[in-house]
Coordinates of C-alpha atoms and ligand atoms in Angstrom, one line a residue:
M15 CA 19.1 -11.6 18.6
R16 CA 19.3 -8.2 17.0
A17 CA 17.5 -7.2 13.8
L18 CA 18.4 -4.3 11.5
I19 CA 15.3 -3.0 9.8
I20 CA 16.0 -0.9 6.7
G21 CA 13.0 1.5 6.1
G22 CA 10.8 3.4 8.6
G23 CA 7.7 3.6 6.4
I24 CA 4.7 1.3 7.1
A25 CA 6.2 -2.2 7.5
G26 CA 9.4 -1.2 9.3
P27 CA 8.1 0.3 12.5
V28 CA 5.4 -2.3 12.9
L29 CA 7.8 -5.2 12.3
A30 CA 10.0 -3.7 15.0
V31 CA 7.2 -3.7 17.5
A32 CA 6.1 -7.2 16.6
L33 CA 9.7 -8.4 17.0
K34 CA 10.0 -6.8 20.4
K35 CA 6.9 -8.8 21.4
V36 CA 8.7 -12.0 20.5
G37 CA 11.9 -11.1 22.3
I38 CA 14.0 -9.8 19.3
D39 CA 15.6 -6.4 19.6
A40 CA 15.3 -4.3 16.4
T41 CA 16.6 -0.9 15.3
V42 CA 14.9 0.8 12.3
F43 CA 17.2 2.8 9.9
E44 CA 15.3 5.3 7.8
R45 CA 17.0 7.5 5.2
G46 CA 14.4 10.3 5.5
T47 CA 13.8 12.5 8.5
R48 CA 11.2 12.1 11.2
D49 CA 9.2 15.0 9.7
D50 CA 9.4 14.2 6.0
D51 CA 6.4 15.9 4.3
R52 CA 4.1 13.3 2.9
R53 CA 1.1 15.7 2.6
G54 CA -1.5 15.4 -0.1
A55 CA -2.1 11.7 -0.5
W56 CA -4.7 9.9 1.3
I57 CA -4.7 6.2 1.7
T58 CA -7.4 3.5 1.7
F59 CA -6.5 1.4 4.7
Q60 CA -8.2 -1.9 4.3
A61 CA -9.7 -4.1 7.0
N62 CA -7.1 -6.8 6.8
G63 CA -4.4 -4.3 7.5
M64 CA -6.2 -3.2 10.6
D65 CA -6.6 -6.8 11.6
A66 CA -2.8 -7.3 11.4
L67 CA -2.3 -4.2 13.6
R68 CA -4.9 -5.4 16.1
A69 CA -3.0 -8.7 16.4
I70 CA -0.2 -6.8 18.1
G71 CA -2.3 -4.2 19.8
L72 CA -1.6 -1.3 17.4
A73 CA -5.0 -0.8 15.8
A74 CA -6.7 1.8 18.0
P75 CA -4.4 4.8 17.3
V76 CA -4.5 4.1 13.5
E77 CA -8.3 3.5 13.5
A78 CA -8.7 6.9 15.1
L79 CA -7.1 8.6 12.1
G80 CA -9.7 8.3 9.4
Y81 CA -13.1 7.9 8.1
P82 CA -14.7 4.6 7.6
V83 CA -16.0 3.8 4.1
D84 CA -18.8 1.3 3.6
D85 CA -19.6 1.3 -0.1
I86 CA -18.1 2.2 -3.4
S87 CA -20.2 3.2 -6.3
F88 CA -19.3 3.6 -10.0
V89 CA -20.5 6.0 -12.7
N90 CA -19.3 6.4 -16.3
G91 CA -18.3 9.7 -17.9
K92 CA -21.9 10.7 -18.5
G93 CA -22.7 10.1 -14.8
R94 CA -24.7 6.9 -15.6
P95 CA -24.5 4.6 -12.6
L96 CA -22.5 1.4 -13.3
G97 CA -23.1 -0.2 -9.9
R98 CA -22.5 -0.1 -6.2
M99 CA -20.9 -2.7 -3.9
P100 CA -19.5 -2.9 -0.4
M101 CA -16.0 -1.4 -0.1
A102 CA -15.0 -4.4 1.9
A103 CA -16.0 -7.9 2.8
R104 CA -18.4 -8.0 5.7
R105 CA -16.1 -9.3 8.4
A106 CA -17.6 -10.9 11.5
D107 CA -15.8 -8.3 13.6
G108 CA -17.4 -5.5 11.5
Q109 CA -14.0 -4.0 10.5
T110 CA -14.3 -2.0 7.4
S111 CA -11.9 0.2 5.3
V112 CA -10.8 3.5 6.6
M113 CA -9.6 6.5 4.5
M114 CA -6.8 8.4 6.2
P115 CA -4.0 10.9 5.4
R116 CA -0.9 9.0 4.5
A117 CA 1.3 11.4 6.5
D118 CA -0.8 10.8 9.7
L119 CA -0.4 7.0 9.2
Y120 CA 3.4 7.2 9.0
R121 CA 3.5 9.6 12.0
V122 CA 1.3 7.4 14.2
L123 CA 3.3 4.2 13.3
A124 CA 6.5 5.9 14.1
D125 CA 5.1 7.2 17.4
Q126 CA 3.9 3.7 18.3
A127 CA 7.3 2.3 17.6
A128 CA 8.9 4.9 19.9
L129 CA 6.3 4.2 22.6
H130 CA 7.2 0.5 22.5
G131 CA 10.9 1.4 23.0
V132 CA 12.0 0.9 19.4
E133 CA 15.0 2.9 18.3
V134 CA 14.5 4.6 14.9
E135 CA 17.6 6.2 13.4
Y136 CA 16.8 8.9 10.8
G137 CA 19.1 10.1 8.0
K138 CA 20.5 6.6 7.6
E139 CA 20.5 5.6 3.9
L140 CA 21.6 2.0 3.4
V141 CA 24.1 1.8 0.6
E142 CA 25.7 -1.6 1.1
T143 CA 25.4 -4.9 3.0
E144 CA 28.0 -7.5 3.8
Y145 CA 28.1 -10.7 5.8
S146 CA 30.1 -10.8 9.0
A147 CA 31.1 -13.9 11.0
A148 CA 27.9 -13.8 13.1
G149 CA 25.4 -11.9 11.0
V150 CA 25.3 -9.0 8.6
V151 CA 26.7 -5.5 8.5
A152 CA 24.8 -2.5 7.0
R153 CA 26.7 0.4 5.6
F154 CA 25.1 3.8 5.4
A155 CA 25.7 6.8 3.1
D156 CA 27.0 8.8 6.1
G157 CA 29.9 6.3 6.5
S158 CA 28.4 4.7 9.6
T159 CA 27.7 0.9 10.0
A160 CA 25.5 -1.3 12.1
E161 CA 25.7 -5.0 12.7
G162 CA 22.9 -7.4 13.5
D163 CA 22.1 -11.1 13.4
F164 CA 19.8 -10.5 10.4
L165 CA 18.6 -7.6 8.3
V166 CA 15.1 -6.9 7.0
G167 CA 14.5 -4.9 3.8
A168 CA 11.4 -2.8 4.6
D169 CA 12.7 -0.2 2.2
G170 CA 9.9 0.0 -0.3
I171 CA 9.4 -0.6 -4.0
H172 CA 12.8 0.6 -5.1
S173 CA 14.4 -1.6 -2.4
R174 CA 18.2 -1.7 -2.1
V175 CA 18.0 -4.8 0.1
R176 CA 16.2 -6.6 -2.7
R177 CA 19.2 -5.9 -5.0
A178 CA 21.6 -7.0 -2.2
I179 CA 19.8 -10.3 -2.0
D180 CA 19.6 -10.7 -5.8
P181 CA 21.5 -8.3 -8.0
E182 CA 19.5 -9.7 -11.0
A183 CA 16.2 -8.8 -9.4
A184 CA 13.7 -7.3 -11.9
P185 CA 13.0 -3.6 -11.5
P186 CA 9.5 -2.3 -10.6
R187 CA 7.0 -2.5 -13.5
Y188 CA 5.5 0.8 -14.6
V189 CA 1.7 1.0 -14.3
P190 CA 0.3 3.3 -17.1
V191 CA -1.8 5.5 -14.9
L192 CA -0.6 8.4 -12.7
N193 CA -1.9 9.1 -9.2
I194 CA -2.9 12.6 -7.9
G195 CA -5.3 13.7 -5.2
G196 CA -5.8 14.9 -1.7
Y197 CA -8.2 16.5 0.7
I198 CA -10.3 19.7 0.4
P199 CA -11.5 21.2 3.7
G200 CA -15.0 22.9 3.7
F201 CA -16.0 21.5 0.3
A202 CA -19.4 20.0 -0.4
V203 CA -19.9 17.1 -2.8
D204 CA -23.1 15.4 -3.4
A205 CA -22.5 11.8 -2.4
P206 CA -24.0 9.4 0.1
E207 CA -22.4 9.2 3.6
R208 CA -19.4 6.8 3.8
E209 CA -19.5 6.1 0.1
F210 CA -16.6 6.5 -2.3
V211 CA -17.9 7.5 -5.8
M212 CA -15.6 6.4 -8.6
Q213 CA -16.0 7.7 -12.1
F214 CA -14.7 5.8 -15.2
G215 CA -14.5 9.1 -17.0
T216 CA -14.2 9.4 -20.8
R217 CA -10.5 10.1 -20.6
C218 CA -9.6 9.8 -16.9
F219 CA -10.6 7.9 -13.7
F220 CA -11.7 10.3 -11.0
A221 CA -13.0 9.6 -7.5
W222 CA -14.5 11.6 -4.6
M223 CA -15.9 11.1 -1.1
K224 CA -17.4 13.5 1.3
T225 CA -15.9 13.5 4.8
P226 CA -17.8 13.9 8.1
D227 CA -16.0 17.1 8.8
G228 CA -17.6 18.8 5.8
G229 CA -14.6 18.3 3.4
A230 CA -13.9 16.0 0.5
V231 CA -11.2 13.4 -0.4
W232 CA -10.5 13.0 -4.1
F233 CA -8.1 11.3 -6.4
A234 CA -7.6 11.0 -10.2
N235 CA -5.6 8.5 -12.3
P236 CA -4.5 10.4 -15.5
P237 CA -3.5 7.8 -18.1
M238 CA 0.1 7.9 -19.3
K239 CA 1.2 5.1 -21.6
E240 CA 4.9 5.4 -21.3
E241 CA 6.8 5.9 -18.0
P242 CA 7.6 9.6 -17.6
A243 CA 11.3 10.4 -17.5
R244 CA 12.8 11.3 -14.1
G245 CA 11.9 14.9 -13.1
V246 CA 9.1 15.3 -15.7
L247 CA 6.2 15.0 -13.1
S248 CA 8.0 16.8 -10.3
G249 CA 8.8 19.6 -12.8
M250 CA 5.1 20.2 -13.6
S251 CA 3.7 23.3 -12.0
D252 CA 0.4 23.5 -10.1
S253 CA -1.3 25.3 -13.0
Q254 CA 0.0 22.7 -15.5
W255 CA -1.5 19.9 -13.4
R256 CA -4.8 21.8 -13.1
S257 CA -5.2 22.5 -16.8
W258 CA -4.3 19.0 -17.8
L259 CA -6.8 17.5 -15.3
R260 CA -9.5 20.0 -16.6
E261 CA -8.8 18.9 -20.1
L262 CA -9.0 15.2 -19.2
M263 CA -12.4 15.7 -17.4
R264 CA -13.9 18.2 -19.9
G265 CA -17.4 17.3 -20.8
D266 CA -17.8 14.6 -18.1
A267 CA -20.7 14.8 -15.7
G268 CA -20.0 15.3 -11.9
P269 CA -18.0 17.5 -9.6
S270 CA -14.6 16.9 -11.0
E271 CA -14.2 20.4 -12.4
R272 CA -15.2 22.0 -9.1
I273 CA -12.8 19.7 -7.3
I274 CA -9.9 20.5 -9.6
D275 CA -10.5 24.2 -9.0
A276 CA -10.8 23.9 -5.2
A277 CA -8.0 21.4 -4.5
P278 CA -5.3 23.2 -2.3
A279 CA -2.1 24.1 -4.2
P280 CA 0.4 22.8 -5.0
L281 CA -1.0 19.8 -7.0
T282 CA 1.6 17.1 -7.6
G283 CA 1.2 13.7 -9.2
W284 CA 3.1 10.4 -9.0
A285 CA 3.9 7.7 -11.5
T286 CA 2.8 4.3 -10.2
Y287 CA 4.5 0.9 -10.2
D288 CA 4.1 -2.6 -9.1
M289 CA 6.4 -5.6 -8.5
P290 CA 4.8 -8.7 -9.9
V291 CA 7.2 -11.5 -9.0
V292 CA 10.2 -11.0 -6.8
K293 CA 12.1 -14.4 -7.2
H294 CA 14.1 -14.2 -4.0
W295 CA 12.5 -12.9 -0.8
H296 CA 15.4 -13.9 1.3
D297 CA 19.1 -14.8 0.9
G298 CA 18.8 -18.5 1.7
K299 CA 21.3 -18.0 4.6
G300 CA 18.9 -16.7 7.2
R301 CA 20.6 -13.3 7.2
M302 CA 18.4 -11.1 4.9
V303 CA 14.7 -11.0 4.1
L304 CA 12.2 -8.6 2.5
V305 CA 8.8 -7.4 3.7
G306 CA 6.2 -5.0 2.2
D307 CA 6.7 -3.3 -1.1
A308 CA 10.3 -4.5 -1.3
A309 CA 8.9 -8.0 -1.8
H310 CA 5.6 -7.5 -3.7
A311 CA 4.4 -4.0 -4.4
T312 CA 0.8 -3.8 -5.8
S313 CA -0.4 -0.9 -7.9
P314 CA -2.4 1.7 -5.8
A315 CA -5.6 0.6 -7.6
A316 CA -5.6 -2.4 -5.3
G317 CA -5.7 -0.2 -2.2
Q318 CA -3.9 -3.1 -0.5
G319 CA -0.2 -2.1 -0.3
A320 CA -0.2 -0.9 3.3
A321 CA -2.3 -3.9 4.5
M322 CA -0.1 -6.4 2.8
S323 CA 3.0 -4.8 4.4
L324 CA 1.5 -5.1 7.8
E325 CA 0.4 -8.7 7.4
D326 CA 4.0 -9.5 6.3
A327 CA 5.4 -7.8 9.4
V328 CA 3.3 -9.6 11.9
I329 CA 3.6 -13.0 10.2
L330 CA 7.4 -12.7 9.9
A331 CA 7.6 -12.0 13.6
Q332 CA 5.5 -15.1 14.3
C333 CA 7.7 -17.2 12.1
L334 CA 10.8 -15.9 13.9
R335 CA 9.2 -16.7 17.3
D336 CA 8.1 -20.3 16.4
L337 CA 10.7 -21.7 14.1
P338 CA 14.1 -23.0 15.2
D339 CA 16.3 -20.7 13.2
T340 CA 16.1 -17.6 10.9
S341 CA 16.6 -19.7 7.7
Q342 CA 13.5 -21.8 8.4
A343 CA 11.6 -18.7 9.6
F344 CA 12.2 -16.8 6.4
A345 CA 11.3 -19.8 4.2
T346 CA 8.1 -20.4 6.1
Y347 CA 7.2 -16.7 6.0
E348 CA 7.6 -16.7 2.3
S349 CA 5.6 -19.9 1.8
L350 CA 2.8 -18.4 3.9
R351 CA 2.7 -15.1 2.0
R352 CA 3.8 -15.5 -1.6
E353 CA 0.6 -16.9 -3.3
R354 CA -1.7 -14.4 -1.5
V355 CA 0.3 -11.3 -2.3
E356 CA 1.0 -12.3 -5.9
R357 CA -2.7 -12.7 -6.5
I358 CA -3.3 -9.3 -5.1
V359 CA -0.7 -7.7 -7.3
E360 CA -2.3 -9.3 -10.3
N361 CA -5.8 -7.9 -9.3
G362 CA -4.3 -4.5 -8.9
R363 CA -2.8 -4.7 -12.3
R364 CA -6.1 -5.5 -13.8
S365 CA -7.9 -2.7 -12.0
S366 CA -5.3 -0.2 -13.3
A367 CA -5.8 -1.5 -16.9
D368 CA -9.5 -0.9 -16.6
K369 CA -8.7 2.7 -15.6
A370 CA -6.5 3.2 -18.6
A371 CA -8.9 1.7 -21.2
G372 CA -8.9 3.1 -24.7
P373 CA -12.1 3.9 -26.6
V374 CA -13.0 0.3 -27.7
A375 CA -12.0 -1.3 -24.4
R376 CA -14.1 1.5 -22.6
V377 CA -17.3 0.4 -24.3
L378 CA -16.7 -3.2 -23.4
R379 CA -15.8 -2.2 -19.9
D380 CA -18.9 -0.1 -19.4
L381 CA -21.0 -3.1 -20.6
M382 CA -19.2 -5.6 -18.3
L383 CA -18.7 -3.6 -15.1
P384 CA -22.4 -3.4 -14.2
L385 CA -22.6 -7.2 -14.3
I386 CA -19.5 -7.6 -12.2
F387 CA -20.7 -5.0 -9.6
K388 CA -24.2 -6.6 -9.5
K389 CA -22.6 -9.9 -8.7
A390 CA -20.3 -8.3 -6.0
A391 CA -23.3 -6.5 -4.5
R392 CA -25.4 -9.7 -4.5
D393 CA -22.8 -11.7 -2.6
G394 CA -22.5 -8.8 0.0
G395 CA -18.7 -8.8 -0.2
E396 CA -18.3 -12.5 0.2
S397 CA -16.2 -12.8 -2.9
M398 CA -13.7 -10.4 -1.3
M399 CA -13.5 -12.3 2.0
W400 CA -10.2 -14.0 0.9
L401 CA -8.8 -10.5 0.6
Q402 CA -10.1 -8.4 3.4
G403 CA -11.3 -11.2 5.7
H404 CA -7.7 -12.3 6.4
H405 CA -7.2 -12.7 10.1
I406 CA -4.1 -13.1 12.2
D407 CA -4.2 -14.4 15.8
F408 CA -0.8 -13.5 17.1
D409 CA -0.9 -16.4 19.6
D410 CA -1.4 -19.0 16.9
R411 CA 1.7 -21.0 16.4
I412 CA 3.4 -21.5 13.1
V413 CA 3.9 -25.2 13.0
A414 CA 5.7 -26.2 9.8
A415 CA 8.3 -24.8 7.5
G416 CA 8.2 -25.1 3.7
A417 CA 5.3 -25.5 1.4
G418 CA 3.1 -27.0 4.0
A419 CA 3.5 -24.2 6.5
R420 CA 0.3 -23.3 8.3
Q421 CA -0.9 -21.5 11.3
T422 CA -2.8 -23.3 14.0
A423 CA -4.4 -22.4 17.3
Ligands
FAD15 C1 0.3 7.1 -5.2 C2 0.1 5.9 -4.2 C3 -1.1 5.7 -3.7 C4 -1.3 4.6 -2.8 N1 -2.5 4.3 -2.3 C5 -2.6 3.3 -1.4 C6 -3.9 3.0 -0.8 O1 -4.8 3.7 -1.0 N2 -3.9 2.0 0.1 C7 -2.9 1.1 0.3 O2 -3.0 0.2 1.1 N3 -1.7 1.4 -0.3 C8 -1.5 2.4 -1.1 N4 -0.3 2.6 -1.7 C9 0.8 1.7 -1.5 C10 1.4 1.9 -0.1 O3 1.8 3.2 0.1 C11 2.6 0.9 0.0 O4 2.2 -0.4 -0.3 C12 3.2 1.0 1.4 O5 3.7 2.3 1.8 C13 4.3 -0.1 1.6 O6 4.9 0.0 2.8 P1 6.4 -0.3 3.0 O7 6.7 0.0 4.5 O8 6.8 -1.6 2.4 O9 7.2 0.8 2.1 P2 7.2 2.4 2.2 O10 6.0 2.9 2.9 O11 7.5 2.9 0.9 O12 8.4 2.7 3.2 C14 9.8 2.4 2.8 C15 10.7 3.3 3.6 O13 12.0 2.9 3.4 C16 12.8 4.1 3.3 N5 14.0 3.7 2.5 C17 14.0 3.4 1.1 N6 15.3 3.1 0.8 C18 16.1 3.2 1.9 C19 17.5 3.0 2.1 N7 18.3 2.7 1.1 N8 17.9 3.2 3.4 C20 17.1 3.6 4.4 N9 15.7 3.8 4.2 C21 15.2 3.6 3.0 C22 11.9 5.1 2.6 O14 12.3 6.4 2.9 C23 10.5 4.8 3.2 O15 10.3 5.5 4.4 C24 -0.2 3.7 -2.6 C25 1.1 4.0 -3.2 C26 1.2 5.1 -4.0 C27 2.6 5.3 -4.6

């Protein structure tokens, strides 16, 4: 069997490696270049994502990329503590969350795919798909084509494969906070080791963490009610971003002002989106299927998008290994994944709403959050076990298709 994987981001290369392990050849087609610049953004890589990578032997090089985070603490605009809780569920294997530069994560996953003999073709933008007698044909913007037995859309939140499967598929939903941040080398912030400090500021959510190499990671979520028109954010200059952030954080306690001044130029922010319910994850013919953000993007507030994509990739490979045909494999994969990921997307949506609260909601939020954090701290992360405690044993067999699908040793 030959699989065509569209998208060489996070899910694509890992799926290709997982498929190799179950005897399916896969080629990844990525519209960007090998050296696309994804500098700036850092990513919270959660324990369940590392677990998925460990299932197929890819965890070590990714784990080496970042800094572990144990706790997360919250303060309000005045600097008053709202609570502290574990960043992740206390897993039996001790795996915690790791902060890492997004660009490094993409690079290492691409390297790992190459090391495992996966072919990745760059500069290949999928524009169309069509069924052939034996499978599916992908057409690319450069005029070339490729044919495989099936095609996987790992092409992110604005997925073209999703539209090929269902032309009526709803577009991504705008989340009314922007995202901006990065890393500042040689910059001291007053914060406990391995703790992310998050500030529900008066007008803007702001976060910082000191890194073991003497620097700091930070991000901010400036609220923006309406989706910005295309080009508005990318058209903002570094000094416009800085003065807007200063304005948003003016009068709030904490290091935000120093961080805004010290952050390396150029500052750039992104609009954020999620995908609440994608009705069709596969085409019902066993020829096309979605993984990662293409199927269920969660807002960045959940810090789970990468981990979800990796769980998808590994579980889809297991389904293809254990079920008699691709139709049953895709249906079983969906039934194993849908409920979990939709719950996570909903959680992410709620966290984003907290960050964009208006003056009245802010007062309520500041009253409620300490109680919520206290409860979370008391249970030592137990209530997050469903999320970050997720475990995949690659040798477990997928024994049943449909709604009753389950994994068993
Ligand atoms: C600002 C921001 C902050 C985030 N922070 C976090 C975080 O802290 N933790 C976390 O876990 N997640 C975070 N996420 C989410 C995370 O980045 C995504 O969930 C994850 O990248 C999804 O992986 P993917 O492989 O499905 O898609 P992507 O990583 O988006 O990869 C899709 C790939 O497909 C390629 N592509 C698209 N269309 C085509 C086409 N037509 N033909 C060929 N190739 C195509 C793209 O170039 C891209 O390389 C954040 C997202 C944003 C926007």
